[in-house]
GROMACS .gro file of C-alpha atoms in nm:
model
  207
    1GLU     CA    1  -0.862   0.295   1.209
    2TRP     CA    2  -0.537   0.339   1.402
    3ILE     CA    3  -0.510   0.692   1.262
    4VAL     CA    4  -0.837   0.858   1.372
    5GLU     CA    5  -0.854   1.163   1.600
    6ALA     CA    6  -1.097   1.038   1.865
    7ASP     CA    7  -0.899   0.869   2.142
    8ALA     CA    8  -1.171   0.623   2.244
    9ARG     CA    9  -1.241   0.522   1.887
   10ARG     CA   10  -0.871   0.483   1.814
   11ALA     CA   11  -0.823   0.264   2.122
   12MET     CA   12  -1.113   0.045   2.014
   13ARG     CA   13  -0.971   0.013   1.664
   14LEU     CA   14  -0.629  -0.080   1.799
   15GLU     CA   15  -0.801  -0.378   1.960
   16GLU     CA   16  -0.935  -0.464   1.615
   17ALA     CA   17  -0.582  -0.426   1.476
   18LYS     CA   18  -0.463  -0.666   1.746
   19ARG     CA   19  -0.719  -0.923   1.634
   20CYS     CA   20  -0.614  -0.884   1.269
   21MET     CA   21  -0.247  -0.917   1.360
   22ASP     CA   22  -0.326  -1.234   1.553
   23VAL     CA   23  -0.491  -1.383   1.243
   24VAL     CA   24  -0.188  -1.289   1.032
   25ALA     CA   25   0.054  -1.437   1.287
   26ARG     CA   26  -0.142  -1.763   1.313
   27ILE     CA   27  -0.119  -1.824   0.938
   28GLY     CA   28   0.253  -1.751   0.939
   29GLY     CA   29   0.246  -1.390   0.821
   30THR     CA   30   0.481  -1.122   0.947
   31ARG     CA   31   0.343  -0.799   0.796
   32ILE     CA   32   0.008  -0.625   0.764
   33ALA     CA   33  -0.112  -0.316   0.577
   34ALA     CA   34  -0.181  -0.002   0.782
   35PRO     CA   35  -0.386   0.225   0.552
   36PRO     CA   36  -0.544   0.554   0.664
   37ALA     CA   37  -0.885   0.395   0.715
   38GLY     CA   38  -1.118   0.630   0.898
   39ALA     CA   39  -0.936   0.938   0.771
   40THR     CA   40  -1.017   0.919   0.402
   41LYS     CA   41  -1.277   1.197   0.371
   42GLU     CA   42  -1.126   1.461   0.598
   43PRO     CA   43  -0.757   1.551   0.589
   44LEU     CA   44  -0.542   1.500   0.897
   45THR     CA   45  -0.265   1.746   0.831
   46ASP     CA   46  -0.044   1.704   1.137
   47LEU     CA   47   0.182   1.428   1.013
   48ARG     CA   48   0.377   1.426   1.340
   49ARG     CA   49   0.066   1.322   1.530
   50ILE     CA   50   0.000   1.056   1.270
   51ALA     CA   51   0.359   0.936   1.319
   52GLU     CA   52   0.296   0.902   1.693
   53ARG     CA   53  -0.011   0.689   1.621
   54TYR     CA   54   0.180   0.480   1.372
   55ARG     CA   55   0.448   0.418   1.635
   56ALA     CA   56   0.179   0.300   1.877
   57LEU     CA   57   0.061   0.058   1.609
   58LEU     CA   58   0.419  -0.061   1.554
   59GLU     CA   59   0.462  -0.118   1.926
   60LEU     CA   60   0.146  -0.328   1.925
   61GLY     CA   61   0.295  -0.517   1.632
   62ASP     CA   62   0.611  -0.580   1.835
   63ARG     CA   63   0.402  -0.767   2.090
   64MET     CA   64   0.213  -0.957   1.820
   65GLY     CA   65   0.511  -1.044   1.601
   66VAL     CA   66   0.362  -0.859   1.302
   67VAL     CA   67   0.491  -0.539   1.140
   68PRO     CA   68   0.231  -0.285   1.020
   69GLN     CA   69   0.329  -0.110   0.695
   70VAL     CA   70   0.200   0.245   0.659
   71GLU     CA   71   0.012   0.239   0.330
   72VAL     CA   72  -0.040   0.506   0.068
   73TRP     CA   73  -0.405   0.549  -0.036
   74GLY     CA   74  -0.417   0.778  -0.339
   75GLY     CA   75  -0.786   0.864  -0.317
   76SER     CA   76  -0.775   0.949   0.053
   77LYS     CA   77  -0.760   1.297   0.205
   78THR     CA   78  -0.488   1.165   0.437
   79LEU     CA   79  -0.168   0.980   0.337
   80SER     CA   80  -0.258   1.008  -0.030
   81ARG     CA   81   0.103   1.063  -0.135
   82LEU     CA   82   0.416   0.854  -0.097
   83SER     CA   83   0.602   1.149   0.056
   84GLU     CA   84   0.350   1.170   0.342
   85ALA     CA   85   0.376   0.799   0.420
   86VAL     CA   86   0.757   0.817   0.413
   87PHE     CA   87   0.750   1.113   0.653
   88VAL     CA   88   0.522   0.927   0.893
   89ALA     CA   89   0.742   0.619   0.885
   90ALA     CA   90   1.063   0.820   0.941
   91GLU     CA   91   0.910   1.042   1.208
   92SER     CA   92   0.777   0.743   1.405
   93GLY     CA   93   1.133   0.671   1.515
   94HIS     CA   94   1.066   0.298   1.523
   95PRO     CA   95   1.329   0.063   1.375
   96LYS     CA   96   1.068  -0.148   1.198
   97ALA     CA   97   0.880   0.141   1.037
   98CYS     CA   98   0.819   0.083   0.666
   99VAL     CA   99   0.587   0.185   0.384
  100LEU     CA  100   0.357   0.002   0.147
  101ALA     CA  101   0.322   0.151  -0.199
  102ASP     CA  102   0.088   0.058  -0.484
  103THR     CA  103   0.121   0.146  -0.853
  104TYR     CA  104  -0.246   0.248  -0.874
  105HIS     CA  105  -0.235   0.458  -0.557
  106LEU     CA  106   0.084   0.636  -0.661
  107HIS     CA  107  -0.098   0.739  -0.978
  108ARG     CA  108  -0.426   0.823  -0.805
  109GLY     CA  109  -0.259   1.044  -0.546
  110GLY     CA  110  -0.020   1.211  -0.789
  111SER     CA  111   0.302   1.077  -0.636
  112PRO     CA  112   0.606   1.094  -0.866
  113ILE     CA  113   0.736   0.746  -0.942
  114ASP     CA  114   1.092   0.866  -0.886
  115GLY     CA  115   1.005   0.917  -0.520
  116LEU     CA  116   1.058   0.543  -0.484
  117ARG     CA  117   1.430   0.606  -0.534
  118LEU     CA  118   1.450   0.740  -0.179
  119LEU     CA  119   1.347   0.405  -0.033
  120GLY     CA  120   1.619   0.158   0.058
  121PRO     CA  121   1.575  -0.219   0.104
  122GLY     CA  122   1.473  -0.171   0.467
  123ALA     CA  123   1.201   0.083   0.391
  124MET     CA  124   0.965  -0.129   0.181
  125PHE     CA  125   0.908  -0.505   0.193
  126ALA     CA  126   0.609  -0.537  -0.038
  127MET     CA  127   0.451  -0.343  -0.322
  128HIS     CA  128   0.099  -0.380  -0.451
  129LEU     CA  129   0.106  -0.426  -0.824
  130ASN     CA  130  -0.161  -0.349  -1.081
  131ASP     CA  131  -0.219  -0.133  -1.388
  132TYR     CA  132  -0.474   0.127  -1.492
  133PRO     CA  133  -0.619   0.267  -1.817
  134ALA     CA  134  -0.553   0.611  -1.963
  135ASP     CA  135  -0.917   0.702  -1.910
  136PRO     CA  136  -1.075   0.807  -1.675
  137PRO     CA  137  -0.824   1.071  -1.567
  138ARG     CA  138  -0.629   1.047  -1.244
  139GLU     CA  139  -0.867   1.271  -1.050
  140THR     CA  140  -1.170   1.049  -1.109
  141ILE     CA  141  -1.024   0.701  -1.157
  142THR     CA  142  -1.137   0.445  -0.897
  143ASP     CA  143  -1.021   0.111  -0.758
  144ALA     CA  144  -1.263  -0.063  -0.993
  145HIS     CA  145  -1.062   0.053  -1.297
  146ARG     CA  146  -0.754  -0.148  -1.200
  147VAL     CA  147  -0.643  -0.403  -1.458
  148TYR     CA  148  -0.374  -0.668  -1.491
  149PRO     CA  149  -0.012  -0.548  -1.507
  150GLY     CA  150   0.071  -0.474  -1.869
  151ASP     CA  151  -0.292  -0.413  -1.972
  152GLY     CA  152  -0.285  -0.040  -1.897
  153VAL     CA  153  -0.064   0.266  -1.916
  154ALA     CA  154   0.118   0.257  -1.582
  155PRO     CA  155   0.495   0.313  -1.613
  156LEU     CA  156   0.567  -0.034  -1.482
  157GLY     CA  157   0.901  -0.053  -1.661
  158ASP     CA  158   1.020   0.255  -1.474
  159VAL     CA  159   0.885   0.118  -1.146
  160PHE     CA  160   1.064  -0.216  -1.182
  161ARG     CA  161   1.390  -0.056  -1.283
  162ILE     CA  162   1.377   0.176  -0.983
  163LEU     CA  163   1.300  -0.116  -0.752
  164ARG     CA  164   1.601  -0.298  -0.894
  165ASP     CA  165   1.823   0.006  -0.850
  166ILE     CA  166   1.729   0.058  -0.483
  167GLY     CA  167   1.788  -0.306  -0.398
  168PHE     CA  168   1.424  -0.397  -0.338
  169ARG     CA  169   1.392  -0.768  -0.258
  170GLY     CA  170   1.040  -0.774  -0.127
  171MET     CA  171   0.715  -0.914  -0.261
  172LEU     CA  172   0.513  -0.793  -0.557
  173SER     CA  173   0.154  -0.845  -0.450
  174LEU     CA  174  -0.119  -0.841  -0.715
  175GLU     CA  175  -0.409  -0.624  -0.597
  176LEU     CA  176  -0.717  -0.584  -0.816
  177PHE     CA  177  -1.060  -0.448  -0.727
  178ASN     CA  178  -1.206  -0.500  -1.072
  179ARG     CA  179  -1.552  -0.650  -1.049
  180ASP     CA  180  -1.521  -0.810  -1.394
  181LEU     CA  181  -1.227  -1.008  -1.259
  182TRP     CA  182  -1.409  -1.087  -0.936
  183ALA     CA  183  -1.674  -1.265  -1.143
  184GLN     CA  184  -1.414  -1.500  -1.291
  185ASP     CA  185  -1.261  -1.814  -1.146
  186PRO     CA  186  -1.016  -1.704  -0.872
  187ARG     CA  187  -0.753  -1.961  -0.971
  188ALA     CA  188  -0.763  -1.845  -1.331
  189VAL     CA  189  -0.732  -1.482  -1.225
  190ALA     CA  190  -0.440  -1.562  -0.996
  191LYS     CA  191  -0.263  -1.762  -1.267
  192THR     CA  192  -0.316  -1.492  -1.528
  193GLY     CA  193  -0.206  -1.222  -1.286
  194LEU     CA  194   0.114  -1.406  -1.199
  195GLU     CA  195   0.196  -1.462  -1.566
  196LYS     CA  196   0.135  -1.097  -1.649
  197MET     CA  197   0.343  -0.976  -1.354
  198ARG     CA  198   0.633  -1.196  -1.459
  199ALA     CA  199   0.604  -1.081  -1.820
  200ALA     CA  200   0.602  -0.715  -1.716
  201VAL     CA  201   0.911  -0.762  -1.499
  202ARG     CA  202   1.098  -0.953  -1.770
  203LYS     CA  203   1.015  -0.685  -2.028
  204ALA     CA  204   1.135  -0.406  -1.800
  205LEU     CA  205   1.459  -0.572  -1.699
  206ALA     CA  206   1.553  -0.737  -2.030
  207GLY     CA  207   1.914  -0.669  -2.115
   0.00000   0.00000   0.00000
């Protein structure tokens, strides 16, 4: 909850962020998601103040050796759109500022896919990948409706082609909150997910 308004609460949550960064660093990780947790139900509209808080989080990351990536959460009242996350990253004025996008959250928040074209290789180092069905509609779809890449209606072909065009060389990270998949063997889900991601990329970039 690096983003919240209350100073004391934010300071306490930065200590929690420090602990999480330490865990990431100890297992060899270099990046961590920085979603708008704590500001999902009420909108924080002053993006410049959010940028200041994101910079504080980045400066903590400098000391920990881990870079927080400001994450788009489509169902949130704050940072629900890619454009807002990009503004916060740019306005932070920190050289390591970057964003974390997600195919589901771009859809859920109504962000145009072509907005990704404004991101260069240094602006995004990972993207959460998943798919979603045509129903329920965008306004009521939830995390639980996420499905494997290629099993829904997401414009993954367009996404992959845009990522290629902007020189993206980061990680595609499968992210599913589907309880039907949670009930299955994790290794089988991971294997299937990897196969479907690879197939979706090959299909988009063929020729």
